[in-house]
Amino acid sequence: MVQLDESNIEIQWECPPCEKIRNPSPPPVSRSPSPDEPPQQTVSKPAPKPKVSQPSLSVIPVPPTTTSSPTMPTTMTVPPKPLHSTTNGISKPTTVTGNGTGANPGRLSFPDVKIRDLPFYPVKATLLRPCAISAKDNQDTQQQNLAFYLTQDQANTVNNGRKVETNGMVVYKMHILLRFTKMSADQVQDDDFPKNLCLKVNNKICPLPNPKPVPANRPNMEAKRPPKPLIITSLCKLNTKSCLNQVAVTWSPNKDVQHTVSIYLVEKL
């Protein structure tokens, strides 16, 4: 076996960082593309969108508007309250003087008058208690307007008692009576008509009893109608919701005698 003499062999070794410093690597050589290779496609990146800056809102100073507000008065005049209130379309009763006229002219007064009952017409409801009809001025003919209500139950009661006979005449079991009497609190009053009476219910003329004939021996005697209660059922409103009925009384006033008018719901026996 032959042994190798290693004494004459030179050993050279350097660390890699030192070798790079001593022998830097040459720059890379750009290789030209060969004609056989296909051309490479280059994709261009889209350009970044420009940032849009929002316009700042500019505040325009507005001068304050001076509006002249109406000056309120320091004191206010309040209208006086009425001295009477109305109930069911009729004013509340006022005081009555000795001669029967109300203390306040133009307002309705309700004196304490007792009226004689009718034997065959019992009263079921009072629609208008005795109301005084008084003159407003010195005219020969006076007129006074009144009003009264019928409740829905009362109107239904009157309508349910309505019957048509074979001859075509309409007969009511329940009636609405209007009565005129003298105004006096001394005794019970009977029916009595004012002079030259004309009565309208809801703008319809109410028929009155025919006047009695004048005796031949008294040609200057004034013809007078026989006093009696007036049935106004057929002239009243019975099918409406409010059932408001208006009454207009026209008469010739008498200084010595004053009258009242009243309305009742009665049943005919």
PDB file of N, CA and C in Angstrom, residues 215-252:
ATOM      1  N   PRO A 215    -174.659  89.439  15.786  1.00  0.00           N
ATOM      2  CA  PRO A 215    -176.121  89.585  15.862  1.00  0.00           C
ATOM      3  C   PRO A 215    -176.616  90.776  15.042  1.00  0.00           C
ATOM      4  N   ALA A 216    -177.809  90.634  14.552  1.00  0.00           N
ATOM      5  CA  ALA A 216    -178.364  91.696  13.707  1.00  0.00           C
ATOM      6  C   ALA A 216    -178.633  92.965  14.484  1.00  0.00           C
ATOM      7  N   ASN A 217    -178.956  92.820  15.753  1.00  0.00           N
ATOM      8  CA  ASN A 217    -179.242  94.011  16.552  1.00  0.00           C
ATOM      9  C   ASN A 217    -177.964  94.686  17.055  1.00  0.00           C
ATOM     10  N   ARG A 218    -176.808  94.083  16.812  1.00  0.00           N
ATOM     11  CA  ARG A 218    -175.521  94.682  17.211  1.00  0.00           C
ATOM     12  C   ARG A 218    -174.573  94.692  16.003  1.00  0.00           C
ATOM     13  N   PRO A 219    -174.840  95.532  15.049  1.00  0.00           N
ATOM     14  CA  PRO A 219    -173.997  95.524  13.848  1.00  0.00           C
ATOM     15  C   PRO A 219    -172.577  96.014  14.095  1.00  0.00           C
ATOM     16  N   ASN A 220    -172.392  96.824  15.112  1.00  0.00           N
ATOM     17  CA  ASN A 220    -171.054  97.352  15.408  1.00  0.00           C
ATOM     18  C   ASN A 220    -170.223  96.406  16.281  1.00  0.00           C
ATOM     19  N   MET A 221    -170.787  95.287  16.651  1.00  0.00           N
ATOM     20  CA  MET A 221    -170.065  94.338  17.497  1.00  0.00           C
ATOM     21  C   MET A 221    -169.013  93.596  16.668  1.00  0.00           C
ATOM     22  N   GLU A 222    -167.861  93.440  17.253  1.00  0.00           N
ATOM     23  CA  GLU A 222    -166.754  92.768  16.548  1.00  0.00           C
ATOM     24  C   GLU A 222    -166.948  91.263  16.601  1.00  0.00           C
ATOM     25  N   ALA A 223    -166.735  90.618  15.442  1.00  0.00           N
ATOM     26  CA  ALA A 223    -166.832  89.154  15.392  1.00  0.00           C
ATOM     27  C   ALA A 223    -165.664  88.540  16.156  1.00  0.00           C
ATOM     28  N   LYS A 224    -165.953  87.542  16.970  1.00  0.00           N
ATOM     29  CA  LYS A 224    -164.944  86.913  17.816  1.00  0.00           C
ATOM     30  C   LYS A 224    -164.932  85.415  17.579  1.00  0.00           C
ATOM     31  N   ARG A 225    -163.729  84.881  17.526  1.00  0.00           N
ATOM     32  CA  ARG A 225    -163.593  83.439  17.320  1.00  0.00           C
ATOM     33  C   ARG A 225    -163.848  82.701  18.631  1.00  0.00           C
ATOM     34  N   PRO A 226    -164.531  81.570  18.589  1.00  0.00           N
ATOM     35  CA  PRO A 226    -164.739  80.798  19.831  1.00  0.00           C
ATOM     36  C   PRO A 226    -163.407  80.214  20.305  1.00  0.00           C
ATOM     37  N   PRO A 227    -163.015  80.486  21.521  1.00  0.00           N
ATOM     38  CA  PRO A 227    -161.706  79.991  22.010  1.00  0.00           C
ATOM     39  C   PRO A 227    -161.720  78.481  22.200  1.00  0.00           C
ATOM     40  N   LYS A 228    -160.657  77.859  21.764  1.00  0.00           N
ATOM     41  CA  LYS A 228    -160.496  76.406  21.912  1.00  0.00           C
ATOM     42  C   LYS A 228    -159.023  76.047  21.703  1.00  0.00           C
ATOM     43  N   PRO A 229    -158.582  74.905  22.212  1.00  0.00           N
ATOM     44  CA  PRO A 229    -157.191  74.472  21.953  1.00  0.00           C
ATOM     45  C   PRO A 229    -157.004  74.191  20.464  1.00  0.00           C
ATOM     46  N   LEU A 230    -155.801  74.465  19.977  1.00  0.00           N
ATOM     47  CA  LEU A 230    -155.467  74.280  18.570  1.00  0.00           C
ATOM     48  C   LEU A 230    -154.575  73.057  18.421  1.00  0.00           C
ATOM     49  N   ILE A 231    -154.991  72.132  17.557  1.00  0.00           N
ATOM     50  CA  ILE A 231    -154.190  70.929  17.295  1.00  0.00           C
ATOM     51  C   ILE A 231    -153.247  71.238  16.146  1.00  0.00           C
ATOM     52  N   ILE A 232    -151.942  71.189  16.415  1.00  0.00           N
ATOM     53  CA  ILE A 232    -150.935  71.534  15.399  1.00  0.00           C
ATOM     54  C   ILE A 232    -150.056  70.328  15.060  1.00  0.00           C
ATOM     55  N   THR A 233    -150.550  69.122  15.304  1.00  0.00           N
ATOM     56  CA  THR A 233    -149.736  67.918  15.098  1.00  0.00           C
ATOM     57  C   THR A 233    -149.291  67.784  13.651  1.00  0.00           C
ATOM     58  N   SER A 234    -150.193  68.005  12.717  1.00  0.00           N
ATOM     59  CA  SER A 234    -149.861  67.818  11.298  1.00  0.00           C
ATOM     60  C   SER A 234    -148.908  68.877  10.774  1.00  0.00           C
ATOM     61  N   LEU A 235    -148.720  69.981  11.486  1.00  0.00           N
ATOM     62  CA  LEU A 235    -147.820  71.052  11.046  1.00  0.00           C
ATOM     63  C   LEU A 235    -146.428  70.942  11.645  1.00  0.00           C
ATOM     64  N   CYS A 236    -146.232  70.010  12.570  1.00  0.00           N
ATOM     65  CA  CYS A 236    -144.950  69.886  13.268  1.00  0.00           C
ATOM     66  C   CYS A 236    -144.020  68.935  12.526  1.00  0.00           C
ATOM     67  N   LYS A 237    -142.714  69.126  12.777  1.00  0.00           N
ATOM     68  CA  LYS A 237    -141.687  68.245  12.213  1.00  0.00           C
ATOM     69  C   LYS A 237    -141.506  67.041  13.139  1.00  0.00           C
ATOM     70  N   LEU A 238    -141.725  65.862  12.571  1.00  0.00           N
ATOM     71  CA  LEU A 238    -141.668  64.646  13.384  1.00  0.00           C
ATOM     72  C   LEU A 238    -140.635  63.644  12.888  1.00  0.00           C
ATOM     73  N   ASN A 239    -140.045  63.860  11.715  1.00  0.00           N
ATOM     74  CA  ASN A 239    -139.138  62.878  11.124  1.00  0.00           C
ATOM     75  C   ASN A 239    -137.699  63.347  11.060  1.00  0.00           C
ATOM     76  N   THR A 240    -137.385  64.519  11.558  1.00  0.00           N
ATOM     77  CA  THR A 240    -136.022  65.018  11.547  1.00  0.00           C
ATOM     78  C   THR A 240    -135.336  64.688  12.866  1.00  0.00           C
ATOM     79  N   LYS A 241    -134.006  64.789  12.858  1.00  0.00           N
ATOM     80  CA  LYS A 241    -133.239  64.451  14.058  1.00  0.00           C
ATOM     81  C   LYS A 241    -133.444  65.497  15.154  1.00  0.00           C
ATOM     82  N   SER A 242    -133.433  66.774  14.756  1.00  0.00           N
ATOM     83  CA  SER A 242    -133.554  67.814  15.770  1.00  0.00           C
ATOM     84  C   SER A 242    -134.994  68.029  16.191  1.00  0.00           C
ATOM     85  N   CYS A 243    -135.958  67.891  15.236  1.00  0.00           N
ATOM     86  CA  CYS A 243    -137.378  68.106  15.520  1.00  0.00           C
ATOM     87  C   CYS A 243    -137.604  69.486  16.129  1.00  0.00           C
ATOM     88  N   LEU A 244    -136.917  70.494  15.568  1.00  0.00           N
ATOM     89  CA  LEU A 244    -137.098  71.880  15.995  1.00  0.00           C
ATOM     90  C   LEU A 244    -138.293  72.461  15.245  1.00  0.00           C
ATOM     91  N   ASN A 245    -139.233  73.016  15.973  1.00  0.00           N
ATOM     92  CA  ASN A 245    -140.438  73.597  15.383  1.00  0.00           C
ATOM     93  C   ASN A 245    -140.514  75.072  15.771  1.00  0.00           C
ATOM     94  N   GLN A 246    -140.856  75.887  14.798  1.00  0.00           N
ATOM     95  CA  GLN A 246    -140.932  77.334  14.993  1.00  0.00           C
ATOM     96  C   GLN A 246    -142.379  77.796  14.909  1.00  0.00           C
ATOM     97  N   VAL A 247    -142.716  78.728  15.785  1.00  0.00           N
ATOM     98  CA  VAL A 247    -144.072  79.263  15.871  1.00  0.00           C
ATOM     99  C   VAL A 247    -143.996  80.776  15.756  1.00  0.00           C
ATOM    100  N   ALA A 248    -144.828  81.348  14.886  1.00  0.00           N
ATOM    101  CA  ALA A 248    -144.913  82.808  14.723  1.00  0.00           C
ATOM    102  C   ALA A 248    -146.329  83.249  15.060  1.00  0.00           C
ATOM    103  N   VAL A 249    -146.447  84.149  16.019  1.00  0.00           N
ATOM    104  CA  VAL A 249    -147.747  84.647  16.485  1.00  0.00           C
ATOM    105  C   VAL A 249    -147.866  86.109  16.086  1.00  0.00           C
ATOM    106  N   THR A 250    -148.945  86.452  15.391  1.00  0.00           N
ATOM    107  CA  THR A 250    -149.246  87.831  15.009  1.00  0.00           C
ATOM    108  C   THR A 250    -150.603  88.197  15.597  1.00  0.00           C
ATOM    109  N   TRP A 251    -150.690  89.344  16.256  1.00  0.00           N
ATOM    110  CA  TRP A 251    -151.923  89.755  16.928  1.00  0.00           C
ATOM    111  C   TRP A 251    -151.929  91.275  17.097  1.00  0.00           C
ATOM    112  N   SER A 252    -153.081  91.761  17.517  1.00  0.00           N
ATOM    113  CA  SER A 252    -153.232  93.185  17.830  1.00  0.00           C
ATOM    114  C   SER A 252    -153.257  93.322  19.347  1.00  0.00           C
TER     115      SER A 252
END
